[in-house]
Short mmCIF file of C-alpha atoms in Angstrom, two decimals:
data_model
loop_
_atom_site.label_atom_id
_atom_site.label_comp_id
_atom_site.label_asym_id
_atom_site.label_seq_id
_atom_site.Cartn_x
_atom_site.Cartn_y
_atom_site.Cartn_z
CA MET A 1 -5.83 -105.27 20.57
CA SER A 2 -4.45 -103.77 17.97
CA THR A 3 -7.43 -101.45 16.45
CA GLN A 4 -8.37 -100.04 12.59
CA ALA A 5 -9.19 -96.90 11.58
CA THR A 6 -12.96 -96.44 10.93
CA PRO A 7 -14.81 -94.12 8.47
CA THR A 8 -14.46 -91.77 11.35
CA GLN A 9 -12.05 -92.19 12.68
CA PRO A 10 -8.29 -90.76 11.03
CA ARG A 11 -5.59 -93.84 10.07
CA THR A 12 -2.37 -92.99 12.56
CA TYR A 13 1.23 -93.42 11.33
CA ALA A 14 4.47 -93.11 13.32
CA VAL A 15 8.01 -92.03 11.61
CA ARG A 16 11.40 -93.83 12.60
CA THR A 17 14.34 -91.97 11.71
CA LEU A 18 18.09 -93.68 11.60
CA GLY A 19 20.64 -90.92 11.13
CA CYS A 20 21.40 -87.51 10.73
CA GLN A 21 20.18 -83.96 11.92
CA MET A 22 18.97 -83.36 8.01
CA ASN A 23 17.23 -87.06 8.08
CA VAL A 24 15.36 -85.73 11.48
CA HIS A 25 14.08 -82.57 9.69
CA ASP A 26 12.82 -84.66 6.30
CA SER A 27 11.17 -86.44 8.87
CA GLU A 28 8.90 -83.51 10.10
CA HIS A 29 8.28 -83.07 6.12
CA MET A 30 6.76 -86.22 6.29
CA ALA A 31 5.28 -86.30 9.45
CA GLY A 32 3.20 -83.10 7.66
CA LEU A 33 2.72 -84.28 4.89
CA LEU A 34 0.64 -87.02 6.21
CA GLU A 35 -1.20 -84.73 8.63
CA ASP A 36 -1.84 -82.28 6.32
CA ALA A 37 -3.31 -85.44 4.22
CA GLY A 38 -5.66 -86.29 7.50
CA TYR A 39 -3.62 -88.81 9.15
CA THR A 40 -3.13 -88.44 12.85
CA LYS A 41 0.41 -89.60 14.92
CA ALA A 42 -0.35 -92.36 16.69
CA SER A 43 0.90 -92.31 20.43
CA ALA A 44 4.44 -93.50 21.89
CA ALA A 45 2.58 -96.25 23.44
CA ALA A 46 0.72 -97.07 20.14
CA GLU A 47 3.83 -97.57 18.72
CA VAL A 48 4.99 -99.42 21.29
CA ASP A 49 2.18 -102.00 20.87
CA GLY A 50 2.18 -102.19 17.50
CA ASP A 51 -1.42 -100.31 16.86
CA VAL A 52 -0.63 -97.91 13.98
CA ASP A 53 -2.32 -97.59 10.69
CA ILE A 54 1.68 -96.11 8.76
CA VAL A 55 5.02 -96.54 9.81
CA VAL A 56 7.28 -94.63 8.11
CA ILE A 57 10.83 -95.69 8.06
CA ASN A 58 13.66 -92.87 6.87
CA THR A 59 16.62 -94.23 6.32
CA CYS A 60 20.42 -93.39 6.17
CA ALA A 61 23.13 -95.15 3.81
CA VAL A 62 26.15 -93.37 5.49
CA ARG A 63 27.72 -96.42 7.43
CA GLU A 64 27.05 -100.01 6.66
CA ASN A 65 24.85 -100.89 8.88
CA ALA A 66 22.63 -98.38 8.04
CA ALA A 67 21.47 -101.92 6.23
CA THR A 68 21.13 -104.10 9.12
CA ARG A 69 19.33 -101.08 11.05
CA LEU A 70 16.62 -101.04 8.26
CA TYR A 71 15.88 -104.81 8.59
CA GLY A 72 15.80 -105.37 11.49
CA ASN A 73 12.77 -102.33 12.00
CA LEU A 74 11.50 -104.56 8.88
CA GLY A 75 11.57 -107.59 10.90
CA GLN A 76 10.10 -106.45 13.10
CA LEU A 77 7.45 -104.76 11.11
CA ALA A 78 6.53 -108.10 9.00
CA SER A 79 4.91 -109.73 12.37
CA VAL A 80 3.20 -106.57 13.55
CA LYS A 81 1.82 -106.80 9.73
CA ALA A 82 0.34 -109.91 9.83
CA ARG A 83 -1.35 -109.55 12.89
CA ARG A 84 -2.80 -105.81 11.59
CA PRO A 85 -4.72 -105.86 8.04
CA GLY A 86 -4.36 -102.80 6.26
CA MET A 87 -1.53 -101.90 7.82
CA GLN A 88 0.77 -99.99 5.78
CA ILE A 89 4.55 -99.86 5.92
CA ALA A 90 6.97 -97.35 3.96
CA VAL A 91 10.71 -96.96 3.36
CA GLY A 92 12.10 -93.69 2.13
CA GLY A 93 15.66 -91.23 2.40
CA CYS A 94 18.92 -92.42 1.69
CA LEU A 95 19.03 -95.77 1.45
CA ALA A 96 15.75 -96.03 -0.24
CA GLN A 97 17.08 -93.62 -3.04
CA LYS A 98 20.17 -96.07 -3.10
CA ASP A 99 18.93 -99.52 -3.08
CA ARG A 100 14.89 -98.76 -5.03
CA GLY A 101 12.63 -102.01 -5.43
CA THR A 102 16.03 -104.06 -4.02
CA ILE A 103 14.16 -102.96 -0.18
CA VAL A 104 10.31 -105.12 -1.66
CA GLU A 105 12.52 -107.79 -2.81
CA LYS A 106 14.13 -108.62 0.39
CA ALA A 107 11.11 -107.38 2.52
CA PRO A 108 8.14 -107.98 0.27
CA TRP A 109 5.39 -106.61 3.18
CA VAL A 110 6.73 -102.84 2.29
CA ASP A 111 4.06 -101.15 0.73
CA VAL A 112 5.64 -98.26 -0.67
CA VAL A 113 9.61 -97.08 -1.58
CA PHE A 114 10.38 -93.27 -2.45
CA GLY A 115 13.30 -91.53 -2.38
CA THR A 116 15.42 -88.20 -1.14
CA HIS A 117 13.93 -86.42 -4.05
CA ASN A 118 10.12 -86.95 -3.89
CA LEU A 119 9.11 -86.52 -0.04
CA ASP A 120 6.62 -84.83 -1.55
CA ALA A 121 4.99 -88.35 -3.05
CA LEU A 122 4.74 -90.40 0.10
CA PRO A 123 0.48 -89.41 0.71
CA VAL A 124 0.05 -90.08 -2.91
CA LEU A 125 2.05 -93.30 -3.35
CA LEU A 126 0.09 -94.74 0.13
CA GLU A 127 -3.31 -94.17 -1.19
CA ARG A 128 -1.98 -95.87 -4.61
CA ALA A 129 -0.31 -98.56 -2.60
CA ARG A 130 -3.68 -99.55 -0.88
CA HIS A 131 -5.85 -98.38 -3.87
CA ASN A 132 -3.70 -101.33 -5.79
CA GLU A 133 -3.21 -103.89 -3.35
CA ALA A 134 0.29 -103.63 -4.55
CA ALA A 135 3.56 -102.42 -3.62
CA GLN A 136 4.69 -98.86 -4.94
CA VAL A 137 8.49 -97.77 -5.58
CA GLU A 138 9.05 -94.37 -7.19
CA ILE A 139 12.31 -92.92 -6.63
CA HIS A 140 13.36 -89.83 -8.74
CA GLU A 141 16.90 -88.86 -10.02
CA SER A 142 16.52 -85.14 -9.03
CA LEU A 143 14.68 -82.72 -6.64
CA GLN A 144 11.28 -82.68 -7.58
CA VAL A 145 10.06 -80.13 -4.94
CA PHE A 146 12.15 -77.89 -2.41
CA PRO A 147 11.76 -79.98 0.85
CA SER A 148 11.27 -76.89 3.04
CA THR A 149 7.71 -75.65 1.00
CA LEU A 150 6.42 -78.94 2.59
CA PRO A 151 4.47 -78.75 5.58
CA THR A 152 6.69 -79.37 8.52
CA ARG A 153 5.44 -80.66 11.68
CA ARG A 154 7.68 -79.64 14.17
CA GLU A 155 8.07 -81.99 17.21
CA SER A 156 9.62 -79.02 19.32
CA VAL A 157 8.36 -75.47 19.92
CA TYR A 158 10.97 -74.17 21.45
CA ALA A 159 13.74 -75.26 19.03
CA GLY A 160 13.63 -76.11 14.94
CA TRP A 161 15.78 -77.16 12.12
CA VAL A 162 16.09 -74.72 8.91
CA SER A 163 17.90 -75.95 5.49
CA ILE A 164 19.13 -73.97 3.77
CA SER A 165 20.92 -75.67 1.30
CA VAL A 166 20.40 -79.60 -0.44
CA GLY A 167 23.01 -81.54 -1.73
CA CYS A 168 26.34 -81.59 -1.96
CA ASN A 169 29.22 -80.27 -4.87
CA ASN A 170 32.29 -81.94 -2.85
CA THR A 171 33.54 -85.36 -4.06
CA CYS A 172 35.10 -87.34 -1.28
CA THR A 173 36.10 -90.22 -1.86
CA PHE A 174 34.28 -92.27 1.27
CA CYS A 175 31.32 -90.65 0.42
CA ILE A 176 27.84 -91.39 -0.71
CA VAL A 177 25.93 -88.13 -0.28
CA PRO A 178 26.62 -86.77 -3.43
CA HIS A 179 25.00 -89.62 -4.77
CA LEU A 180 21.86 -89.65 -3.15
CA ARG A 181 21.36 -85.71 -2.50
CA GLY A 182 22.50 -84.97 -5.30
CA ARG A 183 24.50 -81.25 -6.37
CA GLU A 184 23.94 -78.87 -3.76
CA ARG A 185 20.79 -76.43 -4.56
CA ASP A 186 20.66 -73.52 -2.31
CA ARG A 187 17.33 -71.58 -1.01
CA ARG A 188 17.33 -67.52 -1.51
CA PRO A 189 17.68 -65.92 1.80
CA GLY A 190 14.15 -64.14 2.32
CA GLU A 191 13.18 -67.85 2.04
CA ILE A 192 14.98 -68.97 5.16
CA LEU A 193 15.02 -65.88 7.14
CA ALA A 194 10.41 -66.24 5.89
CA GLU A 195 10.72 -69.78 7.73
CA VAL A 196 13.08 -68.75 10.77
CA GLU A 197 10.72 -65.73 11.16
CA ALA A 198 7.59 -68.02 11.16
CA LEU A 199 9.97 -70.33 13.65
CA VAL A 200 10.12 -67.83 16.08
CA ALA A 201 6.36 -66.48 16.06
CA ALA A 202 5.59 -69.76 16.94
CA GLY A 203 7.35 -69.83 20.02
CA ALA A 204 11.09 -70.94 18.82
CA VAL A 205 14.21 -69.30 20.95
CA GLU A 206 16.73 -71.35 19.39
CA VAL A 207 17.51 -72.49 14.93
CA THR A 208 19.97 -74.41 13.70
CA LEU A 209 21.07 -73.62 10.08
CA LEU A 210 21.37 -77.15 7.77
CA GLY A 211 23.38 -78.04 4.90
CA GLN A 212 25.50 -80.84 4.30
CA ASN A 213 28.32 -77.32 3.65
CA VAL A 214 26.55 -74.47 4.94
CA ASN A 215 29.71 -72.24 4.87
CA SER A 216 29.29 -72.66 0.56
CA TYR A 217 25.64 -71.36 0.16
CA GLY A 218 25.54 -68.62 -1.91
CA VAL A 219 27.79 -70.66 -4.56
CA GLU A 220 24.87 -71.30 -7.13
CA PHE A 221 23.11 -68.10 -6.98
CA GLY A 222 26.62 -65.61 -7.25
CA ASP A 223 27.48 -64.25 -3.69
CA ARG A 224 30.27 -66.63 -1.67
CA ALA A 225 29.62 -63.92 1.09
CA ALA A 226 25.84 -64.91 1.27
CA PHE A 227 26.30 -67.04 4.64
CA ALA A 228 27.97 -64.69 6.61
CA LYS A 229 25.42 -61.88 5.49
CA LEU A 230 22.46 -64.92 6.51
CA LEU A 231 24.53 -65.41 10.43
CA ARG A 232 23.78 -61.60 10.52
CA ALA A 233 20.18 -61.18 9.18
CA CYS A 234 19.12 -63.95 12.06
CA GLY A 235 21.10 -61.60 14.53
CA THR A 236 18.23 -59.07 13.57
CA ILE A 237 15.27 -61.26 14.14
CA ASP A 238 13.79 -59.94 17.36
CA GLY A 239 12.85 -63.27 19.86
CA LEU A 240 15.62 -65.60 18.03
CA GLU A 241 18.34 -65.74 21.26
CA ARG A 242 20.02 -68.83 19.50
CA VAL A 243 21.47 -69.59 16.10
CA ARG A 244 23.17 -72.74 15.56
CA PHE A 245 24.46 -74.21 12.22
CA THR A 246 25.46 -77.57 10.52
CA SER A 247 27.84 -78.38 9.23
CA PRO A 248 30.91 -76.43 7.50
CA HIS A 249 33.37 -78.15 4.80
CA PRO A 250 37.18 -76.32 6.53
CA ALA A 251 37.92 -75.91 3.10
CA ALA A 252 35.38 -73.59 2.63
CA PHE A 253 35.23 -71.80 6.02
CA THR A 254 36.20 -67.83 5.64
CA ASP A 255 36.63 -65.32 7.82
CA ASP A 256 34.04 -63.83 7.34
CA VAL A 257 31.87 -66.36 8.84
CA ILE A 258 34.23 -66.15 11.91
CA ALA A 259 33.53 -62.37 12.42
CA ALA A 260 29.54 -62.70 11.39
CA MET A 261 29.68 -65.29 14.39
CA ALA A 262 31.65 -63.46 16.56
CA GLU A 263 29.92 -60.04 16.13
CA THR A 264 25.80 -61.80 15.83
CA PRO A 265 24.81 -61.84 19.42
CA ASN A 266 22.33 -64.53 18.86
CA VAL A 267 25.13 -66.45 17.11
CA MET A 268 26.34 -69.28 19.43
CA PRO A 269 30.01 -69.96 20.68
CA GLN A 270 30.02 -73.57 19.42
CA LEU A 271 31.30 -74.67 15.58
CA HIS A 272 30.72 -78.07 14.23
CA MET A 273 33.60 -79.04 11.84
CA PRO A 274 34.84 -82.42 10.48
CA LEU A 275 38.47 -83.14 10.13
CA GLN A 276 37.95 -86.62 9.20
CA SER A 277 41.77 -87.27 9.48
CA GLY A 278 44.98 -85.29 10.52
CA SER A 279 46.73 -86.63 8.15
CA ASP A 280 47.88 -84.89 5.16
CA ALA A 281 48.35 -87.36 2.99
CA VAL A 282 44.64 -89.80 4.25
CA LEU A 283 42.60 -86.10 3.53
CA ARG A 284 44.33 -86.05 0.28
CA ALA A 285 42.95 -89.50 -0.52
CA MET A 286 39.80 -88.49 0.89
CA ARG A 287 39.78 -85.73 -1.65
CA ARG A 288 39.20 -83.29 0.96
CA SER A 289 40.51 -80.05 0.26
CA TYR A 290 42.47 -78.81 2.51
CA ARG A 291 45.08 -80.19 5.15
CA SER A 292 45.65 -79.93 9.13
CA GLU A 293 47.90 -77.29 9.37
CA LYS A 294 44.89 -74.86 7.55
CA PHE A 295 42.32 -76.44 9.79
CA LEU A 296 44.27 -76.00 13.25
CA GLY A 297 44.73 -72.38 11.60
CA ILE A 298 41.06 -72.11 11.22
CA LEU A 299 40.85 -72.92 15.05
CA ASP A 300 43.06 -70.93 16.03
CA ARG A 301 41.14 -67.77 15.17
CA VAL A 302 37.85 -68.74 15.84
CA ARG A 303 39.26 -69.25 19.40
CA ALA A 304 41.20 -66.26 18.52
CA ALA A 305 37.32 -64.16 18.36
CA MET A 306 35.43 -66.48 20.31
CA PRO A 307 37.77 -67.53 23.07
CA ASP A 308 34.87 -69.97 25.10
CA ALA A 309 33.66 -71.43 21.86
CA ALA A 310 32.85 -75.02 22.12
CA ILE A 311 34.60 -76.92 18.80
CA THR A 312 33.34 -80.84 18.41
CA THR A 313 33.73 -82.79 15.22
CA ASP A 314 33.59 -85.87 12.85
CA LEU A 315 36.73 -88.03 12.37
CA ILE A 316 37.01 -91.37 10.26
CA VAL A 317 39.92 -94.37 11.63
CA GLY A 318 41.04 -96.85 9.00
CA PHE A 319 40.61 -95.57 5.51
CA PRO A 320 42.37 -97.93 3.45
CA THR A 321 45.50 -95.89 3.15
CA GLU A 322 46.00 -95.00 6.64
CA THR A 323 49.20 -96.27 7.76
CA ASP A 324 50.24 -96.06 11.48
CA ALA A 325 52.32 -92.78 11.30
CA ASP A 326 48.98 -91.78 9.49
CA PHE A 327 46.93 -92.47 12.39
CA GLU A 328 49.94 -91.24 14.73
CA GLU A 329 49.29 -87.42 12.88
CA THR A 330 45.28 -87.78 14.03
CA LEU A 331 46.25 -88.56 17.62
CA ARG A 332 48.46 -85.27 17.03
CA VAL A 333 45.74 -82.91 15.40
CA VAL A 334 43.37 -84.04 17.46
CA GLU A 335 45.30 -83.45 21.21
CA ALA A 336 46.32 -80.13 19.32
CA SER A 337 42.22 -79.21 18.36
CA ARG A 338 41.07 -79.77 21.93
CA PHE A 339 37.47 -81.01 20.89
CA SER A 340 35.13 -80.47 23.41
CA SER A 341 33.82 -83.34 21.74
CA ALA A 342 34.14 -85.81 18.87
CA PHE A 343 32.51 -88.28 16.79
CA ALA A 344 34.28 -91.16 15.57
CA PHE A 345 33.83 -93.83 12.96
CA GLN A 346 35.64 -96.86 11.89
CA TYR A 347 35.66 -96.65 8.41
CA SER A 348 33.09 -98.57 6.28
CA THR A 349 32.59 -99.21 2.83
CA ARG A 350 30.11 -97.43 1.33
CA PRO A 351 29.55 -99.05 -2.50
CA GLY A 352 29.70 -96.67 -5.29
CA THR A 353 32.08 -94.63 -3.65
CA PRO A 354 35.37 -93.97 -5.21
CA ALA A 355 37.42 -95.15 -2.27
CA ALA A 356 35.02 -98.60 -2.80
CA ASP A 357 37.75 -100.54 -4.38
CA LEU A 358 40.21 -100.07 -2.33
CA PRO A 359 41.58 -102.73 0.03
CA GLU A 360 40.33 -102.65 3.86
CA LEU A 361 42.41 -102.51 6.29
CA PRO A 362 42.35 -105.32 9.02
CA LYS A 363 39.85 -105.25 11.39
CA ALA A 364 41.76 -105.94 14.52
CA VAL A 365 44.06 -102.99 13.18
CA VAL A 366 41.01 -100.23 12.75
CA GLN A 367 39.25 -100.98 16.24
CA GLU A 368 42.86 -100.78 17.91
CA ARG A 369 43.11 -97.36 16.44
CA PHE A 370 40.02 -96.93 17.15
CA GLU A 371 40.04 -97.21 20.84
CA ARG A 372 43.09 -95.75 21.25
CA LEU A 373 41.04 -92.97 19.76
CA LEU A 374 38.22 -92.86 22.05
CA ALA A 375 40.65 -92.85 24.63
CA LEU A 376 42.76 -89.39 23.50
CA GLN A 377 39.38 -88.12 22.68
CA GLU A 378 38.17 -89.48 26.59
CA ARG A 379 40.73 -87.23 27.93
CA ILE A 380 40.90 -83.95 26.64
CA SER A 381 36.78 -84.44 26.68
CA ALA A 382 36.78 -84.25 30.53
CA GLN A 383 39.77 -81.93 30.60
CA GLU A 384 37.79 -79.26 28.71
CA SER A 385 34.56 -79.83 31.12
CA ALA A 386 37.23 -79.60 33.77
CA ARG A 387 37.89 -75.89 32.70
CA GLN A 388 33.68 -75.23 32.41
CA VAL A 389 33.50 -75.67 36.59
CA GLY A 390 32.52 -72.46 38.51
CA ARG A 391 31.75 -70.54 35.09
CA THR A 392 27.83 -69.32 35.38
CA LEU A 393 25.62 -70.56 32.46
CA GLU A 394 22.26 -69.76 30.60
CA VAL A 395 21.42 -72.84 29.99
CA LEU A 396 18.01 -73.54 27.32
CA VAL A 397 15.53 -76.57 29.23
CA THR A 398 15.62 -79.04 27.06
CA GLU A 399 12.24 -81.77 26.61
CA GLY A 400 14.55 -84.68 26.91
CA SER A 401 15.83 -85.61 30.15
CA GLY A 402 18.47 -87.39 31.52
CA ARG A 403 19.25 -91.41 32.31
CA LYS A 404 19.29 -90.69 35.94
CA ASP A 405 17.84 -86.92 35.94
CA GLY A 406 15.15 -88.95 38.36
CA GLU A 407 16.90 -90.77 41.14
CA THR A 408 19.23 -87.19 40.60
CA HIS A 409 16.29 -84.61 40.83
CA ARG A 410 17.53 -82.80 38.38
CA LEU A 411 16.80 -81.14 34.75
CA THR A 412 18.13 -80.59 31.39
CA GLY A 413 19.41 -77.90 28.78
CA ARG A 414 21.39 -76.76 26.65
CA ALA A 415 24.35 -74.15 27.18
CA ALA A 416 25.14 -71.91 24.33
CA ASP A 417 28.27 -73.79 23.49
CA ASN A 418 25.64 -76.51 23.20
CA ARG A 419 27.40 -78.23 26.12
CA LEU A 420 24.64 -80.89 27.99
CA VAL A 421 23.98 -79.46 31.31
CA HIS A 422 21.92 -81.44 34.11
CA PHE A 423 20.81 -78.87 36.65
CA ALA A 424 19.56 -79.74 40.45
CA LEU A 425 16.45 -77.52 41.50
CA PRO A 426 16.20 -75.86 44.74
CA ALA A 427 15.85 -77.65 47.65
CA PRO A 428 12.32 -76.11 48.86
CA GLU A 429 11.53 -75.58 52.56
CA THR A 430 8.62 -78.09 52.18
CA PRO A 431 7.84 -80.66 50.26
CA ALA A 432 5.96 -79.36 47.73
CA PRO A 433 4.74 -80.03 44.19
CA GLY A 434 7.28 -79.16 41.79
CA ALA A 435 9.76 -79.50 44.43
CA SER A 436 11.90 -82.16 42.56
CA THR A 437 11.65 -83.56 39.08
CA ALA A 438 8.80 -86.77 40.51
CA GLY A 439 6.20 -85.11 38.30
CA LEU A 440 7.65 -83.49 35.92
CA THR A 441 6.32 -86.62 33.74
CA GLY A 442 3.88 -84.66 31.19
CA GLY A 443 0.42 -84.83 31.81
CA ALA A 444 -2.84 -82.89 33.24
CA ASP A 445 -0.81 -83.31 36.53
CA ASP A 446 2.65 -81.49 35.48
CA PRO A 447 2.87 -78.97 37.90
CA ARG A 448 5.02 -76.98 35.12
CA LEU A 449 1.10 -76.87 33.75
CA ALA A 450 -0.32 -75.39 36.71
CA ALA A 451 -1.68 -71.51 36.50
CA ASP A 452 -0.15 -71.05 39.77
CA LEU A 453 4.01 -71.98 38.37
CA PRO A 454 6.31 -72.27 41.24
CA ALA A 455 9.47 -69.39 40.68
CA ASP A 456 11.60 -71.39 40.75
CA LEU A 457 10.43 -74.63 38.60
CA PRO A 458 11.38 -74.11 35.14
CA ARG A 459 9.57 -75.52 31.80
CA PRO A 460 11.48 -76.91 28.16
CA GLY A 461 12.38 -73.48 26.52
CA ASP A 462 12.72 -71.67 29.65
CA MET A 463 16.04 -70.09 29.99
CA VAL A 464 18.24 -71.26 34.11
CA ARG A 465 20.99 -69.56 35.03
CA VAL A 466 23.62 -72.04 37.07
CA ASP A 467 26.76 -72.78 38.19
CA VAL A 468 28.25 -75.55 37.27
CA THR A 469 29.76 -77.25 39.89
CA HIS A 470 31.48 -80.25 38.36
CA GLY A 471 32.18 -81.64 34.28
CA ALA A 472 32.07 -85.26 32.75
CA PRO A 473 33.52 -85.77 29.49
CA HIS A 474 30.00 -85.76 27.93
CA HIS A 475 27.99 -83.35 30.29
CA LEU A 476 27.78 -80.86 32.36
CA ILE A 477 26.54 -81.09 36.43
CA ALA A 478 25.10 -77.57 37.94
CA ASP A 479 24.38 -77.98 41.35
CA SER A 480 24.31 -74.61 42.51
CA ALA A 481 20.77 -74.32 43.88
CA LEU A 482 21.67 -77.02 46.55
CA THR A 483 24.78 -74.86 47.42
CA GLY A 484 23.84 -71.08 47.16
CA GLY A 485 25.01 -70.80 44.48
CA THR A 486 22.96 -68.95 41.18
CA PHE A 487 19.82 -70.44 40.47
CA THR A 488 17.23 -68.27 38.47
CA VAL A 489 14.94 -68.95 35.70
CA ARG A 490 14.02 -66.95 32.98
CA ARG A 491 10.31 -67.55 31.72
CA THR A 492 10.39 -66.95 27.72
CA ARG A 493 7.66 -67.27 24.95
CA ALA A 494 9.23 -70.84 24.23
CA GLY A 495 7.90 -72.18 27.64
CA ASP A 496 5.15 -70.08 27.19
CA ALA A 497 4.16 -72.32 23.94
CA TRP A 498 5.21 -75.44 24.85
CA ALA A 499 2.90 -75.18 28.41
CA GLY A 500 0.39 -74.29 25.59
CA ARG A 501 1.05 -77.09 23.66
CA GLU A 502 0.86 -79.22 26.35
CA ARG A 503 -2.14 -77.98 27.82
CA ALA A 504 -4.33 -78.49 24.65
CA ALA A 505 -3.00 -81.73 23.90
CA CYS A 506 -4.14 -82.62 27.55
CA GLY A 507 -7.29 -80.77 26.73
CA ILE A 508 -6.91 -78.22 29.68
CA GLY A 509 -8.76 -74.99 29.10
CA GLY A 510 -7.58 -72.22 26.30
CA ASP A 511 -4.35 -70.22 26.48
CA ASP A 512 -2.65 -67.40 25.26
CA HIS A 513 0.46 -68.61 24.41
CA ALA A 514 0.20 -70.80 21.23
CA HIS A 515 1.44 -67.52 19.19
CA GLY A 516 -0.71 -68.57 15.91
CA ALA A 517 1.37 -71.74 15.48
CA GLU A 518 -1.58 -74.20 14.54
CA GLN A 519 -1.71 -77.12 17.14
CA THR A 520 -1.98 -80.83 15.87
CA ALA A 521 -4.17 -83.22 17.51
CA GLY A 522 -0.28 -84.99 18.76
CA GLY A 523 0.65 -80.92 20.14
CA ALA A 524 3.40 -80.15 17.63
CA VAL A 525 3.14 -77.16 15.88
CA LEU A 526 2.45 -77.61 12.25
CA LEU A 527 3.60 -75.59 9.74
CA GLY A 528 3.64 -74.63 6.48
CA MET A 529 6.06 -72.95 4.27
CA PRO A 530 5.35 -68.79 4.89
CA SER A 531 4.99 -66.60 2.13
CA LEU A 532 7.11 -63.68 2.34
CA ALA A 533 8.74 -61.04 0.16
CA ARG A 534 12.22 -62.31 -0.86
CA ARG A 535 14.92 -59.88 0.76
#
């Protein structure tokens, strides 16, 4: 039976995220705001059982199925709310910014609707809705508070997102993001570096810099070289081992960024750069201000500077003006690009965009092209993964596991180039706790929390060196620990921080490894925006 919060028991919340990395990070801000207001994160089991006081859905509007996903979630929550008086449902993010009061009209059991420009209003709107016993819809047309100044509940202690800008100044005809996120607003470099330093102080060893177009960073304050300078500045932060960024726009990608990537040891040899189409005619119709040869030229220069770089991309199939010849051009460019992986999408009309008035291509035509593109990229991904066999990689161990890790006794992590790696632990001479992954499920009995931690058992946030033994299209296998090959564990501050968080969550004594971060009841790290002098 569901339980209700009492005057001595804080109300619980859950945030459901639909969409991109920007949304994931926005959800961390929403969670931070709620915890700052006295709410407590519900356990996963409580959320499954519907035993949650507040559910926030952070929506996406980039694809056509965004509304279907939202209303599917809301439909499921309607019955939960009917049997749980006092429960509240809030909808935020891009689709909320776009549809506004329509959401409450279609789903009158929703209590709060807020947009991309007023995340900070969430706790106040929830309280107002409760007091007034009426839905609250509040959408602002421009940014009220820069999201990065808000409290943040970080889900990971070893890796974190850091926004360097919000909004977008491009006018791609298929994209609704500029309409929903507004014009680009850049943070000052000192504020960004202060946040990175705070994350590292809390145990993080990896940071990803986020922006709709990261390599146009600095235009707002008049420094077109600002992004390359920011990458180099991240290289001076002690304890920061891995720096990534997403996503750059090919039109603004400059050689100083390539040089900064190659010359800054902690900037990883990885690049995610959306191509969208290999046809110059389609790129022109999309208002993508580059052409295929420029794109391929950037890749050539990146690989000349970083031969082992893994490059990924986004592709749209079936844009309204795309002909058979245009699609063949996309196949040609994809073949030449040798992407390690690609996110391919069938074009979907977004009302309010310039392309929305163009007639769509027949569904069967788009589906056939889509399947051909997927088959091509699957072959290329398999070939590129096969080239990794025999290489020795340093892998950052992650909390998430592969679908088959339990039965194969492997753990999962990310290589420097961001490839997913499933690696085996050494087979013990005699069975002992930690000898396989069977007990690595969290909780007080997890051997990774033991005082006498086995030397060959890594924790999330630790680094392992392994040899790649097999390459699959979407991951690598490293079973070298079972065949006498490389297997070494390097303990890190991030692994210490993970263990400290888990011990605190399990109530296992004190720990020296929290690195000054405030630990929330749910175990995640809660950070506000630190105040450091601008650089």
